[in-house]
Every structure is written in C-alpha cells, then in structure tokens.
PQR file with spaces between the fields and no chain letter, atoms N, CA, C, O and H, PARSE charges and radii, in Angstrom:
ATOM       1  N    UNK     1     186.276  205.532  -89.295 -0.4000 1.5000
ATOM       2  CA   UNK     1     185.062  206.174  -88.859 -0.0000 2.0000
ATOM       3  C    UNK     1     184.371  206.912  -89.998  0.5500 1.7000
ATOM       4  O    UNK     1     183.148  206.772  -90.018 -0.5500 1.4000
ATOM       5  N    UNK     2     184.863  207.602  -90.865 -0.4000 1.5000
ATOM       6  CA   UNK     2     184.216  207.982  -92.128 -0.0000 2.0000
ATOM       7  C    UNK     2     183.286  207.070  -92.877  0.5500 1.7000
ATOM       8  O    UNK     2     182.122  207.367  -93.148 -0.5500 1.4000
ATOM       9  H    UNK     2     185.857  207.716  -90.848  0.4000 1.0000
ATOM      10  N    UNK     3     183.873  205.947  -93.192 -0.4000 1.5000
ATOM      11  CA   UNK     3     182.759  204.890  -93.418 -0.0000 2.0000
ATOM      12  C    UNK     3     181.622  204.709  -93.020  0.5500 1.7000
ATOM      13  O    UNK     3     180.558  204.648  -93.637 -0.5500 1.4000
ATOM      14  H    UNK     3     184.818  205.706  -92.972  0.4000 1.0000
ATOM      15  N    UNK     4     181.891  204.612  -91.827 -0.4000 1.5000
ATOM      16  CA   UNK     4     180.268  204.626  -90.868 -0.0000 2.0000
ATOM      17  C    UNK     4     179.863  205.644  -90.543  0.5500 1.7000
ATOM      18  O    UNK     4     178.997  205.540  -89.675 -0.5500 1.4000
ATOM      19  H    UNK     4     182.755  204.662  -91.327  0.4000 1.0000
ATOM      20  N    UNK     5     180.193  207.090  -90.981 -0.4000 1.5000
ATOM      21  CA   UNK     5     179.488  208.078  -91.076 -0.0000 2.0000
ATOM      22  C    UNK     5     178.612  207.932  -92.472  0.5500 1.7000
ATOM      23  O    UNK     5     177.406  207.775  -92.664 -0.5500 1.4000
ATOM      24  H    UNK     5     180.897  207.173  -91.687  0.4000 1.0000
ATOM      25  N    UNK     6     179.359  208.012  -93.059 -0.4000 1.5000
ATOM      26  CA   UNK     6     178.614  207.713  -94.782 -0.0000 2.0000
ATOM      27  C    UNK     6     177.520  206.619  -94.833  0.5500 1.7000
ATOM      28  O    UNK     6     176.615  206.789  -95.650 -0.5500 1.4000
ATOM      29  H    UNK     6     180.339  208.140  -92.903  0.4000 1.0000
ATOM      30  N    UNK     7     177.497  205.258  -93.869 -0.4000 1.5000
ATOM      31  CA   UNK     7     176.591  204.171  -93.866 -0.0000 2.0000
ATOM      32  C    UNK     7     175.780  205.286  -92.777  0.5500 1.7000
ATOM      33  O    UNK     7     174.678  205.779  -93.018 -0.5500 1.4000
ATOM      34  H    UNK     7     178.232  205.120  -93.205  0.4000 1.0000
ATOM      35  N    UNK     8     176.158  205.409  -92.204 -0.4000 1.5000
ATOM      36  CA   UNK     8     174.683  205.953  -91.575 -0.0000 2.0000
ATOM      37  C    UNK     8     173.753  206.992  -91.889  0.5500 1.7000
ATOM      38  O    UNK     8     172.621  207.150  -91.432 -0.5500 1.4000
ATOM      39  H    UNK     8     177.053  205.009  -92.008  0.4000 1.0000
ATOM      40  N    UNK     9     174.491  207.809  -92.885 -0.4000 1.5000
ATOM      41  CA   UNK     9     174.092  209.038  -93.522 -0.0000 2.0000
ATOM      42  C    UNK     9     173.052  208.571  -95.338  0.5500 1.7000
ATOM      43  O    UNK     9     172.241  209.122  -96.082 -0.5500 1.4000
ATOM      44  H    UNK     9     175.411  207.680  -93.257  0.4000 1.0000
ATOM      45  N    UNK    10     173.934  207.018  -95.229 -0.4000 1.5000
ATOM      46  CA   UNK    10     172.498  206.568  -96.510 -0.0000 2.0000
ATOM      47  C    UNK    10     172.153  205.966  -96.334  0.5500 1.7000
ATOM      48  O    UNK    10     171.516  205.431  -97.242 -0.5500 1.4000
ATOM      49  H    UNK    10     174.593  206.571  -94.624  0.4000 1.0000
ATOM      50  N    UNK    11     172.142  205.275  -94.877 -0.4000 1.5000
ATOM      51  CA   UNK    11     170.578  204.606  -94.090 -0.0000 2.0000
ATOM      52  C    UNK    11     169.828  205.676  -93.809  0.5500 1.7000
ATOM      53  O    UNK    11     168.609  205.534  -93.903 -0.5500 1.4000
ATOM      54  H    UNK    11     172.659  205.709  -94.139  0.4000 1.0000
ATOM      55  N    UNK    12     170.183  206.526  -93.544 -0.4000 1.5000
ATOM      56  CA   UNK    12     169.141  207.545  -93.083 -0.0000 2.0000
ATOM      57  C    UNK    12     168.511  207.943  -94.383  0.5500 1.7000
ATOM      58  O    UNK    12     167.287  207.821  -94.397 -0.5500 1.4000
ATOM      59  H    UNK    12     171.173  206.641  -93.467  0.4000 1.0000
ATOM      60  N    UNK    13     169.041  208.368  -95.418 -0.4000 1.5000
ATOM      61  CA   UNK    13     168.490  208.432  -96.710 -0.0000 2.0000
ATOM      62  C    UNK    13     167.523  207.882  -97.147  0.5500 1.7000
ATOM      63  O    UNK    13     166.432  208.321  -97.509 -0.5500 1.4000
ATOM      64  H    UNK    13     170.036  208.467  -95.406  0.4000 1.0000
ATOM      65  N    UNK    14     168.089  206.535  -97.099 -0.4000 1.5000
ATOM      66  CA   UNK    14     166.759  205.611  -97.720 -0.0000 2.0000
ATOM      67  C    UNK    14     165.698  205.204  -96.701  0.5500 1.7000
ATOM      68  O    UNK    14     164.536  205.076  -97.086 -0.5500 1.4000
ATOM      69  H    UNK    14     168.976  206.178  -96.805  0.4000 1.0000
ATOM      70  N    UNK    15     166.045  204.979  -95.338 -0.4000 1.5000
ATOM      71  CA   UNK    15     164.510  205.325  -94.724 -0.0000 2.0000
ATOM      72  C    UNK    15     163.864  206.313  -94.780  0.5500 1.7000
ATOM      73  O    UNK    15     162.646  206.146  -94.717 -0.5500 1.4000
ATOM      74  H    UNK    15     166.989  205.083  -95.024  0.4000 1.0000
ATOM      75  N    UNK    16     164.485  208.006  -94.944 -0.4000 1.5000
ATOM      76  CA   UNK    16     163.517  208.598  -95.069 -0.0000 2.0000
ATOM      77  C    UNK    16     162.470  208.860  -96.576  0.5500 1.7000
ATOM      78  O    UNK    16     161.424  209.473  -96.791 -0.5500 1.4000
ATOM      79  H    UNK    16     165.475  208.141  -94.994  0.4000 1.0000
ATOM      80  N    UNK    17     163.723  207.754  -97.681 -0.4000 1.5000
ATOM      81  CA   UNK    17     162.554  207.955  -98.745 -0.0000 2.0000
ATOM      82  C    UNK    17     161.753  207.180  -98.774  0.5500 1.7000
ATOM      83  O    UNK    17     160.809  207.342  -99.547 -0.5500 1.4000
ATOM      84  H    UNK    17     164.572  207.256  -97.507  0.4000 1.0000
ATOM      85  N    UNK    18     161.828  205.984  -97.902 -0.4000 1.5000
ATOM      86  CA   UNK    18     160.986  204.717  -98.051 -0.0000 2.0000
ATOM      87  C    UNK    18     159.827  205.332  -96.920  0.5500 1.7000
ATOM      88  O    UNK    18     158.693  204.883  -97.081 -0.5500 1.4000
ATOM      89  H    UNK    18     162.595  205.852  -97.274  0.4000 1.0000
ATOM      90  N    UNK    19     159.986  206.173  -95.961 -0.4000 1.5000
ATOM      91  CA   UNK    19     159.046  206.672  -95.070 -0.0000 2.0000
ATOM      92  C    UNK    19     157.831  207.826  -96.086  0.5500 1.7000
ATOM      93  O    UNK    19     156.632  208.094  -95.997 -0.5500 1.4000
ATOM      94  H    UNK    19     160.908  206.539  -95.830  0.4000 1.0000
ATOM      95  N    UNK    20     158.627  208.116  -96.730 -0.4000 1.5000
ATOM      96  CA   UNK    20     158.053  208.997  -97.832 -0.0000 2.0000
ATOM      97  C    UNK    20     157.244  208.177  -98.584  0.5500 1.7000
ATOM      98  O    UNK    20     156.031  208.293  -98.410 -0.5500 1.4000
ATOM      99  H    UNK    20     159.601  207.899  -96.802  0.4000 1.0000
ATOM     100  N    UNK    21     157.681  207.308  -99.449 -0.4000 1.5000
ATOM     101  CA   UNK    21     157.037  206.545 -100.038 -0.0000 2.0000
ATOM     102  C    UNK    21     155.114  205.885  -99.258  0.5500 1.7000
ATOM     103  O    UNK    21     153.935  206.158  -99.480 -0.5500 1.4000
ATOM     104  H    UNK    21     158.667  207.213  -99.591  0.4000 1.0000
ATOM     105  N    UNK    22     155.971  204.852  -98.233 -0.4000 1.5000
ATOM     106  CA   UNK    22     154.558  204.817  -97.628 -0.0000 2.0000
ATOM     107  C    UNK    22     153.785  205.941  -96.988  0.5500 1.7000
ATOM     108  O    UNK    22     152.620  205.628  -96.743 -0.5500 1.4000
ATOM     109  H    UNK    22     156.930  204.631  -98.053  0.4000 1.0000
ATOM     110  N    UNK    23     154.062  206.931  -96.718 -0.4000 1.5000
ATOM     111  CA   UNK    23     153.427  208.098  -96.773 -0.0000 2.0000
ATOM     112  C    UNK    23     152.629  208.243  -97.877  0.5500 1.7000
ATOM     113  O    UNK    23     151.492  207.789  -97.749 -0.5500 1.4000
ATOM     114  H    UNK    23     155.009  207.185  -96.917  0.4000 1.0000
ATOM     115  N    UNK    24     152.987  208.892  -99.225 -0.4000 1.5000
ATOM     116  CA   UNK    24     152.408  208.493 -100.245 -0.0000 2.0000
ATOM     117  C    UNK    24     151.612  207.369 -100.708  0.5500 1.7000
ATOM     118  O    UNK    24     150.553  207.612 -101.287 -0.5500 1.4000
ATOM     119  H    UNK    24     153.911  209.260  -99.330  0.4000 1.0000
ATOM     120  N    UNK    25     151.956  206.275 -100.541 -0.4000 1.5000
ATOM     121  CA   UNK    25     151.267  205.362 -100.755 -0.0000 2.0000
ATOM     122  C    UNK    25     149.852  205.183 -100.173  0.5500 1.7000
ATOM     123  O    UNK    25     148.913  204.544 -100.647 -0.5500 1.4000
ATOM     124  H    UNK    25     152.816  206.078 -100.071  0.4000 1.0000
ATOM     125  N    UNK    26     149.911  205.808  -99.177 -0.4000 1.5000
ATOM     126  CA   UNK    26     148.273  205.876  -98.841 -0.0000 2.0000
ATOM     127  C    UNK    26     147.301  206.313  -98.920  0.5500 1.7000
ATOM     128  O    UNK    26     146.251  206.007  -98.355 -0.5500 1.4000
ATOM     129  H    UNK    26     150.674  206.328  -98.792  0.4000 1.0000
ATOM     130  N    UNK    27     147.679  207.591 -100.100 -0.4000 1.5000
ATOM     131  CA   UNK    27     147.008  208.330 -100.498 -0.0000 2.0000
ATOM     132  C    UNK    27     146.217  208.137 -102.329  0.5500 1.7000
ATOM     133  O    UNK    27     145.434  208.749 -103.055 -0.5500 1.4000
ATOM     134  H    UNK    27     148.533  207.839 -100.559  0.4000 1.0000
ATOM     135  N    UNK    28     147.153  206.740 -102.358 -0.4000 1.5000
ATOM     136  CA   UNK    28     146.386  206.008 -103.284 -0.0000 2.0000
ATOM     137  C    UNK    28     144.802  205.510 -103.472  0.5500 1.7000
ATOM     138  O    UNK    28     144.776  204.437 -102.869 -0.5500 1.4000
ATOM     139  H    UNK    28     147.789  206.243 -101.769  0.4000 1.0000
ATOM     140  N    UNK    29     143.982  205.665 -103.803 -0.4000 1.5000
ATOM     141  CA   UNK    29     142.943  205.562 -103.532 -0.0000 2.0000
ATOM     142  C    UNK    29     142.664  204.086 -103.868  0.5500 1.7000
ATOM     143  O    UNK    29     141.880  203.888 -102.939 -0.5500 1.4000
ATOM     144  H    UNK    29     144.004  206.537 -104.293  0.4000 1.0000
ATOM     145  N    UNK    30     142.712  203.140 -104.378 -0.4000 1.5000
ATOM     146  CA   UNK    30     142.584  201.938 -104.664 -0.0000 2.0000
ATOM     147  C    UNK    30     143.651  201.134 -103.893  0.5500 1.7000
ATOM     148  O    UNK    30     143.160  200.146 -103.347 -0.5500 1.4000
ATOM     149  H    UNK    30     143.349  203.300 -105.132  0.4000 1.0000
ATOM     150  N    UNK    31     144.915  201.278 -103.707 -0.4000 1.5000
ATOM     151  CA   UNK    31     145.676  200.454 -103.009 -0.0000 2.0000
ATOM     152  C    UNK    31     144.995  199.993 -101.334  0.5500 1.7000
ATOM     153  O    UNK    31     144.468  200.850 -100.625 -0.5500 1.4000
ATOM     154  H    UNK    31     145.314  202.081 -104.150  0.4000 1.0000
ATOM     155  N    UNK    32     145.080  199.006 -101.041 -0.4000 1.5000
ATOM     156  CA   UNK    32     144.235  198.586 -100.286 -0.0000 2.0000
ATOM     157  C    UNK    32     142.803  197.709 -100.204  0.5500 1.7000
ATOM     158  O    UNK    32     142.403  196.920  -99.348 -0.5500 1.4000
ATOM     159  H    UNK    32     145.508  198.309 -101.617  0.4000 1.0000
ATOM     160  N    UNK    33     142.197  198.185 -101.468 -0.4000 1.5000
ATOM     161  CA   UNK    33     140.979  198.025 -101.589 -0.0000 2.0000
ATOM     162  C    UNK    33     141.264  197.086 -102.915  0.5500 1.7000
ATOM     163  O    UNK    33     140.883  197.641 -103.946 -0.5500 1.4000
ATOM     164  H    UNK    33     142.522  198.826 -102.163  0.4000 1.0000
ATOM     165  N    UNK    34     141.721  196.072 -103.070 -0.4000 1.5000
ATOM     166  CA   UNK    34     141.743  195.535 -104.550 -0.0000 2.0000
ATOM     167  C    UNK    34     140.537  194.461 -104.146  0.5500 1.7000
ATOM     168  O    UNK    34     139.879  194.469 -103.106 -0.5500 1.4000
ATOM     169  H    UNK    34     142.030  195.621 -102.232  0.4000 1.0000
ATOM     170  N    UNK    35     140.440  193.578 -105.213 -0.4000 1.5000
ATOM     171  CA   UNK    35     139.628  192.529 -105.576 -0.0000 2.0000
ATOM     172  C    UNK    35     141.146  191.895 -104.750  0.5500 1.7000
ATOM     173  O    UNK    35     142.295  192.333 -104.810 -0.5500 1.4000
ATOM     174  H    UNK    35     140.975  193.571 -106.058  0.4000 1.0000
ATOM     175  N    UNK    36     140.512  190.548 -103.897 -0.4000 1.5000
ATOM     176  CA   UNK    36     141.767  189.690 -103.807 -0.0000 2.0000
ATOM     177  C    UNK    36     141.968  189.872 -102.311  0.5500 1.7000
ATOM     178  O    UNK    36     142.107  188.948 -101.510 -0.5500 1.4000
ATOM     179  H    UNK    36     139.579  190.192 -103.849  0.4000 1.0000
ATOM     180  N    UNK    37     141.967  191.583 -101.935 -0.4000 1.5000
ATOM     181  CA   UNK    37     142.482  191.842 -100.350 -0.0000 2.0000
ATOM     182  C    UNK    37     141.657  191.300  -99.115  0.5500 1.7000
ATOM     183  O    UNK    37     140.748  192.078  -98.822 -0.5500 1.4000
ATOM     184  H    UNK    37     141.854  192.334 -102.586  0.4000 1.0000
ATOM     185  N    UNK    38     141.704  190.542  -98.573 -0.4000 1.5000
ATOM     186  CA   UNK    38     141.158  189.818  -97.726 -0.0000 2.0000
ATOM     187  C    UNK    38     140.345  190.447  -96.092  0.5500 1.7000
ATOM     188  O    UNK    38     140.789  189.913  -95.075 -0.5500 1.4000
ATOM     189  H    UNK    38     142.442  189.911  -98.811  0.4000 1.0000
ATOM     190  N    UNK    39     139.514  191.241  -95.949 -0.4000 1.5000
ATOM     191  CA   UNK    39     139.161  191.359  -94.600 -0.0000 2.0000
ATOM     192  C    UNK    39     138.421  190.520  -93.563  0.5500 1.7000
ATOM     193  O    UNK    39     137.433  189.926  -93.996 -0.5500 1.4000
ATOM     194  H    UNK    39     139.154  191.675  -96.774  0.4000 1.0000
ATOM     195  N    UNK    40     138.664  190.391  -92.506 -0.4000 1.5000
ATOM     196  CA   UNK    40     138.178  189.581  -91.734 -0.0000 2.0000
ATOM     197  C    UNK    40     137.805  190.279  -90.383  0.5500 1.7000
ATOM     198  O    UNK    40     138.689  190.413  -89.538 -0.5500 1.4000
ATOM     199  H    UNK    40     139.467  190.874  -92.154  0.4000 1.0000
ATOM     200  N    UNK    41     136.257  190.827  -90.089 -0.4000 1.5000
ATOM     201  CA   UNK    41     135.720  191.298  -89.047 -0.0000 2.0000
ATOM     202  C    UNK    41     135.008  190.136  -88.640  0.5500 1.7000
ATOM     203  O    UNK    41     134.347  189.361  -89.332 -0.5500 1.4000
ATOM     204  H    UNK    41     135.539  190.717  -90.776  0.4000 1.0000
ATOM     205  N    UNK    42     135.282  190.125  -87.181 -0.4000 1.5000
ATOM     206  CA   UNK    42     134.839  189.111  -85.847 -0.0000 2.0000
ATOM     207  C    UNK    42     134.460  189.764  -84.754  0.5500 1.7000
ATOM     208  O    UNK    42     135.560  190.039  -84.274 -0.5500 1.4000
ATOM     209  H    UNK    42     135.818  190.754  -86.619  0.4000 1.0000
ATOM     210  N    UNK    43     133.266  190.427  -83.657 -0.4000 1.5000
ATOM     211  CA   UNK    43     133.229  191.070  -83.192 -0.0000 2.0000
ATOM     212  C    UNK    43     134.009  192.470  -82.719  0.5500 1.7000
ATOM     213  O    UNK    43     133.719  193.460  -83.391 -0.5500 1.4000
ATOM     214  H    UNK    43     132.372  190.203  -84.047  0.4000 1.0000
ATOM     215  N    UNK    44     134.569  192.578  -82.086 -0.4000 1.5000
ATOM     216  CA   UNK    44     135.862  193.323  -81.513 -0.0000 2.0000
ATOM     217  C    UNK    44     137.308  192.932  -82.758  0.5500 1.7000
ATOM     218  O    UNK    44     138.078  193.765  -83.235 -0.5500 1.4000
ATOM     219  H    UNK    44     134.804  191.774  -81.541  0.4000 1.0000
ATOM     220  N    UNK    45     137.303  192.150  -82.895 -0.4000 1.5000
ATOM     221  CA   UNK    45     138.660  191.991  -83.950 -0.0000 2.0000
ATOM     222  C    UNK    45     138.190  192.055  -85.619  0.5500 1.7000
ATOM     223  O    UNK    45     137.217  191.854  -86.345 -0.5500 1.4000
ATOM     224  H    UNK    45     136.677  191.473  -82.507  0.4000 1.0000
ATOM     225  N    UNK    46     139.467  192.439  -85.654 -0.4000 1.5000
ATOM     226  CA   UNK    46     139.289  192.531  -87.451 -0.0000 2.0000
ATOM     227  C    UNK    46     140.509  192.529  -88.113  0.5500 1.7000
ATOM     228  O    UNK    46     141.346  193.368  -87.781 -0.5500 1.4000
ATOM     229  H    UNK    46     140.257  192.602  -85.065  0.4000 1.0000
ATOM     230  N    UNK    47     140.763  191.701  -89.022 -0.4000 1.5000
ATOM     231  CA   UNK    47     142.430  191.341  -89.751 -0.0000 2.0000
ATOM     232  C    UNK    47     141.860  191.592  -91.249  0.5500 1.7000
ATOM     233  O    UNK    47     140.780  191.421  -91.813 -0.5500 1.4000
ATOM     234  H    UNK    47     140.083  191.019  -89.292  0.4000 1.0000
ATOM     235  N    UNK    48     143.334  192.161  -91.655 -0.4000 1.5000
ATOM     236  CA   UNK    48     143.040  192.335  -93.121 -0.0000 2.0000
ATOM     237  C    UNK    48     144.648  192.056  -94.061  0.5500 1.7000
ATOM     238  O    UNK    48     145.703  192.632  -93.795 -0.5500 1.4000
ATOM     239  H    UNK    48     144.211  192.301  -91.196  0.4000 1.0000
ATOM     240  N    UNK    49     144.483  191.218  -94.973 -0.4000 1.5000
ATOM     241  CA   UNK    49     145.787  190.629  -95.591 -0.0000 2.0000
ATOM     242  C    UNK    49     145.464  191.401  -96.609  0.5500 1.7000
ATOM     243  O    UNK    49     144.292  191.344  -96.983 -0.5500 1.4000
ATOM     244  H    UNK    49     143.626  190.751  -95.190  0.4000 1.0000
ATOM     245  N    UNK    50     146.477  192.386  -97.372 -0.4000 1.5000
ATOM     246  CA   UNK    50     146.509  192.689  -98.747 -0.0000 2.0000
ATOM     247  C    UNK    50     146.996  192.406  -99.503  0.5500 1.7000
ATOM     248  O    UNK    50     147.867  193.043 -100.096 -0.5500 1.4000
ATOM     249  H    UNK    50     147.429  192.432  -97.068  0.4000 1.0000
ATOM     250  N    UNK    51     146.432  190.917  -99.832 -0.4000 1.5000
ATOM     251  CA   UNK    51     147.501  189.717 -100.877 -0.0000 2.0000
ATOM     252  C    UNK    51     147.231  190.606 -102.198  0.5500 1.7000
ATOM     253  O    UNK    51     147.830  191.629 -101.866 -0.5500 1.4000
ATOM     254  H    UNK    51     145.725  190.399  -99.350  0.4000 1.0000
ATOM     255  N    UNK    52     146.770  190.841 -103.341 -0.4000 1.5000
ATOM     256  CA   UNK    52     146.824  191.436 -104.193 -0.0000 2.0000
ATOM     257  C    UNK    52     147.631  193.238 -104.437  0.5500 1.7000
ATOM     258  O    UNK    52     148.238  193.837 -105.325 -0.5500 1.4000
ATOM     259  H    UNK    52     146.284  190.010 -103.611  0.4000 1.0000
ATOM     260  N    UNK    53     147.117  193.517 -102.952 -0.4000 1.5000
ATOM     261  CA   UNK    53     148.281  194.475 -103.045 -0.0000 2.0000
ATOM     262  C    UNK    53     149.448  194.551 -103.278  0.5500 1.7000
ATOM     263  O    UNK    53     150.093  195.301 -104.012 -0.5500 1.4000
ATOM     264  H    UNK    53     146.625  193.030 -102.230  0.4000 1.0000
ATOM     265  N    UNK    54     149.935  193.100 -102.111 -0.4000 1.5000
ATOM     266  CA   UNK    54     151.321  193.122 -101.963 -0.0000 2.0000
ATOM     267  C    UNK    54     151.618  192.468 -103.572  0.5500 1.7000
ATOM     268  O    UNK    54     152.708  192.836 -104.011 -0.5500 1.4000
ATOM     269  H    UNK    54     149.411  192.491 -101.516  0.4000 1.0000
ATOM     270  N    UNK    55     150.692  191.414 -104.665 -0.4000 1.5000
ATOM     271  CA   UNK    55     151.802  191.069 -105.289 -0.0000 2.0000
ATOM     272  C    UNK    55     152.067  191.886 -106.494  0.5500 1.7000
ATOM     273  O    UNK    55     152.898  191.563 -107.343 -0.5500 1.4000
ATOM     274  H    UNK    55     149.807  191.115 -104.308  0.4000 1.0000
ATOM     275  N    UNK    56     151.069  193.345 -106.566 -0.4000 1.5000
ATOM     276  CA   UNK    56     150.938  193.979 -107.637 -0.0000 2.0000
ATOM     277  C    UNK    56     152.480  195.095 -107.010  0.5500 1.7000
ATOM     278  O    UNK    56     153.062  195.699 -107.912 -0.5500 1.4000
ATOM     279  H    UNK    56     150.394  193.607 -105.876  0.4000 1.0000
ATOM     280  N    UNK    57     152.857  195.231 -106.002 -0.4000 1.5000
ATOM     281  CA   UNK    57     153.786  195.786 -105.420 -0.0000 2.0000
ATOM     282  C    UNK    57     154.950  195.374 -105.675  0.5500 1.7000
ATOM     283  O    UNK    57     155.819  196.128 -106.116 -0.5500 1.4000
ATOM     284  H    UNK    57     152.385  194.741 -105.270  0.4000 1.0000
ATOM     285  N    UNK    58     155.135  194.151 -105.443 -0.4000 1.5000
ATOM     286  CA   UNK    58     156.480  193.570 -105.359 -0.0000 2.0000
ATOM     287  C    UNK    58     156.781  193.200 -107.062  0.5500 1.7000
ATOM     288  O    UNK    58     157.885  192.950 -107.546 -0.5500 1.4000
ATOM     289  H    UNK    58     154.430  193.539 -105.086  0.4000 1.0000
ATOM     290  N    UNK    59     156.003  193.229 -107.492 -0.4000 1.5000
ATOM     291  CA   UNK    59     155.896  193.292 -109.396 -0.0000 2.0000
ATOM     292  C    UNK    59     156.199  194.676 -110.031  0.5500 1.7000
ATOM     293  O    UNK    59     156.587  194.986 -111.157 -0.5500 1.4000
ATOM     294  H    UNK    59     155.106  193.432 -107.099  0.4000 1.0000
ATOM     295  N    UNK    60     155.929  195.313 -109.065 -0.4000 1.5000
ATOM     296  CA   UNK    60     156.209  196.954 -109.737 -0.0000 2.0000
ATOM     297  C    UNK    60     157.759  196.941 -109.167  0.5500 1.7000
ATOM     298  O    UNK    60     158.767  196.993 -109.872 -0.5500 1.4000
ATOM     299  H    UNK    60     155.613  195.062 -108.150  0.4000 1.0000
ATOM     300  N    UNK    61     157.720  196.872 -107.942 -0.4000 1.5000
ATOM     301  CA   UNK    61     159.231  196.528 -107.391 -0.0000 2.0000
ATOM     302  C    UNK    61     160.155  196.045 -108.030  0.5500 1.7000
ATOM     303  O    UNK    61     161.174  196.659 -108.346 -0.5500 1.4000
ATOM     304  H    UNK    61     156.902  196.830 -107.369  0.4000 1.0000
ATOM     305  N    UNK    62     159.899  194.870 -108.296 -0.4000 1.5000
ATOM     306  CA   UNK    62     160.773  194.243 -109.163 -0.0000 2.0000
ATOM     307  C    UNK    62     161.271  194.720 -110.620  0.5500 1.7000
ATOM     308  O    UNK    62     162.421  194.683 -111.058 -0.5500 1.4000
ATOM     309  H    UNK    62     159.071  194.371 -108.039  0.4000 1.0000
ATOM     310  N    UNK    63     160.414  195.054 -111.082 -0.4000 1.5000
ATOM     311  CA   UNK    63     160.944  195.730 -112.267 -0.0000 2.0000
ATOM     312  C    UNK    63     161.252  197.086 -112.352  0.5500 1.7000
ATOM     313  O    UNK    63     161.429  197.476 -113.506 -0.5500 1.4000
ATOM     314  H    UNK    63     159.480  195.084 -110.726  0.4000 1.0000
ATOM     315  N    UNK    64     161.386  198.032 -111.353 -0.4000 1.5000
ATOM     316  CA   UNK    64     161.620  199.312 -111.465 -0.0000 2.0000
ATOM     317  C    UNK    64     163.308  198.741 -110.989  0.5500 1.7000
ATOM     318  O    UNK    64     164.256  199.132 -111.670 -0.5500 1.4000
ATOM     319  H    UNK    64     161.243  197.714 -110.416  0.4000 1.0000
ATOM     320  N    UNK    65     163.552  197.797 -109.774 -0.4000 1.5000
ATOM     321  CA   UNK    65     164.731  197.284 -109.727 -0.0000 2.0000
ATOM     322  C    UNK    65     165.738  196.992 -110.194  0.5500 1.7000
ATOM     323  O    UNK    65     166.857  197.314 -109.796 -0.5500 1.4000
ATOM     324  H    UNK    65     162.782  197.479 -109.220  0.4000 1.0000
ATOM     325  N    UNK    66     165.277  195.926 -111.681 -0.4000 1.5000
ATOM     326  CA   UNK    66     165.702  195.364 -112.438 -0.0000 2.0000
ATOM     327  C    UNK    66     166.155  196.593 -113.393  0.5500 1.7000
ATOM     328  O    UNK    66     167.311  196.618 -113.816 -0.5500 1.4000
ATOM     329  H    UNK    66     164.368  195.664 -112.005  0.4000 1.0000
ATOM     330  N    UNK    67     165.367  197.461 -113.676 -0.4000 1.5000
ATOM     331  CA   UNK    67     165.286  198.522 -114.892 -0.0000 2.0000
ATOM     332  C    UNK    67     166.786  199.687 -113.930  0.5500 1.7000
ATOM     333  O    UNK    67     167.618  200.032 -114.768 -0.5500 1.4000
ATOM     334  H    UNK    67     164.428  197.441 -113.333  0.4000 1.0000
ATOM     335  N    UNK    68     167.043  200.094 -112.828 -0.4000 1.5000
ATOM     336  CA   UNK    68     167.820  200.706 -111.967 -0.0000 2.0000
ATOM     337  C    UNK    68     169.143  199.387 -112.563  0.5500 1.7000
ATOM     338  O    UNK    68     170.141  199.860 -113.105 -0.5500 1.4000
ATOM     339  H    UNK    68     166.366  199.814 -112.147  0.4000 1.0000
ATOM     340  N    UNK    69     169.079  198.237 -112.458 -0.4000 1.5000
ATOM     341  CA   UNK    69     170.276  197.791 -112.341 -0.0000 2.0000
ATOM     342  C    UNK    69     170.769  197.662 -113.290  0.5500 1.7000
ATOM     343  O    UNK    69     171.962  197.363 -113.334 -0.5500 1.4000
ATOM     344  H    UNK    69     168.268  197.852 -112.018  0.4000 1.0000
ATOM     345  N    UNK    70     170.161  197.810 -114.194 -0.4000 1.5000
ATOM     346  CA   UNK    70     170.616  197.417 -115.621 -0.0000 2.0000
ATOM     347  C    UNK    70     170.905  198.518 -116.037  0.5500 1.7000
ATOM     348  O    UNK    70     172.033  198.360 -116.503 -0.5500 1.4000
ATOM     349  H    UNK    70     169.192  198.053 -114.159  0.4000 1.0000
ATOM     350  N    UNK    71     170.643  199.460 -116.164 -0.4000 1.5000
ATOM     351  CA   UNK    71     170.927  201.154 -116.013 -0.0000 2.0000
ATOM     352  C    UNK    71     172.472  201.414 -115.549  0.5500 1.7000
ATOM     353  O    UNK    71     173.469  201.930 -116.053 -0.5500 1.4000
ATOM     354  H    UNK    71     169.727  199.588 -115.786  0.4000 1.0000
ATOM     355  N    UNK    72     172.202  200.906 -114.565 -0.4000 1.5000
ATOM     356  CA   UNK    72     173.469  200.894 -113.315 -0.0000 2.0000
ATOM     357  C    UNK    72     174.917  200.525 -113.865  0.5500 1.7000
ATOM     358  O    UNK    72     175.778  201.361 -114.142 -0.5500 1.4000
ATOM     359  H    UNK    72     171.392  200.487 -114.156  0.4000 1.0000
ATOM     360  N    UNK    73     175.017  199.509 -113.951 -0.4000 1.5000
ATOM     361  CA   UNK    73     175.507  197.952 -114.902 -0.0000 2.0000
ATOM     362  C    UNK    73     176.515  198.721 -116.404  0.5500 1.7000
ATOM     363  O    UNK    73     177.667  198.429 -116.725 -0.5500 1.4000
ATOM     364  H    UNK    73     174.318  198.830 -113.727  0.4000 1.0000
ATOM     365  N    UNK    74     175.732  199.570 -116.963 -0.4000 1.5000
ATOM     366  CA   UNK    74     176.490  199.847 -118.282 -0.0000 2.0000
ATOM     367  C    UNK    74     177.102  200.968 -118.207  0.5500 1.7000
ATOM     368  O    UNK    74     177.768  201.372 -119.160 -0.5500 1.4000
ATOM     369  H    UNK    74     174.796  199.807 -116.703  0.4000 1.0000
C-alpha cells in the first residue's frame, strides 16, 4: 500500500503542475492566435484547430524533455 500512496501522491503532483501550466498558458498573448491556427465560424457554430500552436508546443516539449533526460541519464 505505500506504493500506491506515493503513485497517487505524484499523480496528483503532476496534474496539478500540468493544471498550472495550462493555466498559465493562457495568459500568453499570442498562443492561440498564430498564423496557421485555423477558425471556422458557421452561423451558431464555430471550430477552431490550433495546428501551429500545437506543433510549436510539442517542439518546445520535446526538447525541454530530451534536455530533462539527458540531465537525468548522467
């Protein structure tokens, strides 16, 4: 049972920094709004894909990742 106190105690961790994070993140003033992000208003409906967001994200992601593991590693 200690185990799964500890797993649940750094799940809770990292959702609340990842809740943090997108918290923050919205207070970005350009995220959202790139060249690339797609909106689509149709009367009553409206969709919006943030393809440039997401791949400038998952690029920062990735290498803050990579840079943690390699860190990690030695």
């Amino acid at each position: 049972m200690s185990d799964l106190g500890k797993f649940i105690m750094l799940a809770g961790a990292v959702l609340l920094i990842l809740g943090g994070l997108i918290w923050l993140a919205g207070r970005i003033p350009l995220l959202g709004h790139l060249p690339g992000d797609i909106r689509l208003q149709r009367g009553n409906v409206s969709c919006f894909f943030p393809l440039m967001t997401m791949i400038i994200v998952s690029v920062l992601l990735t290498v803050v990742l990579n840079l943690l593991l390699r860190l990690w590693r030695k």
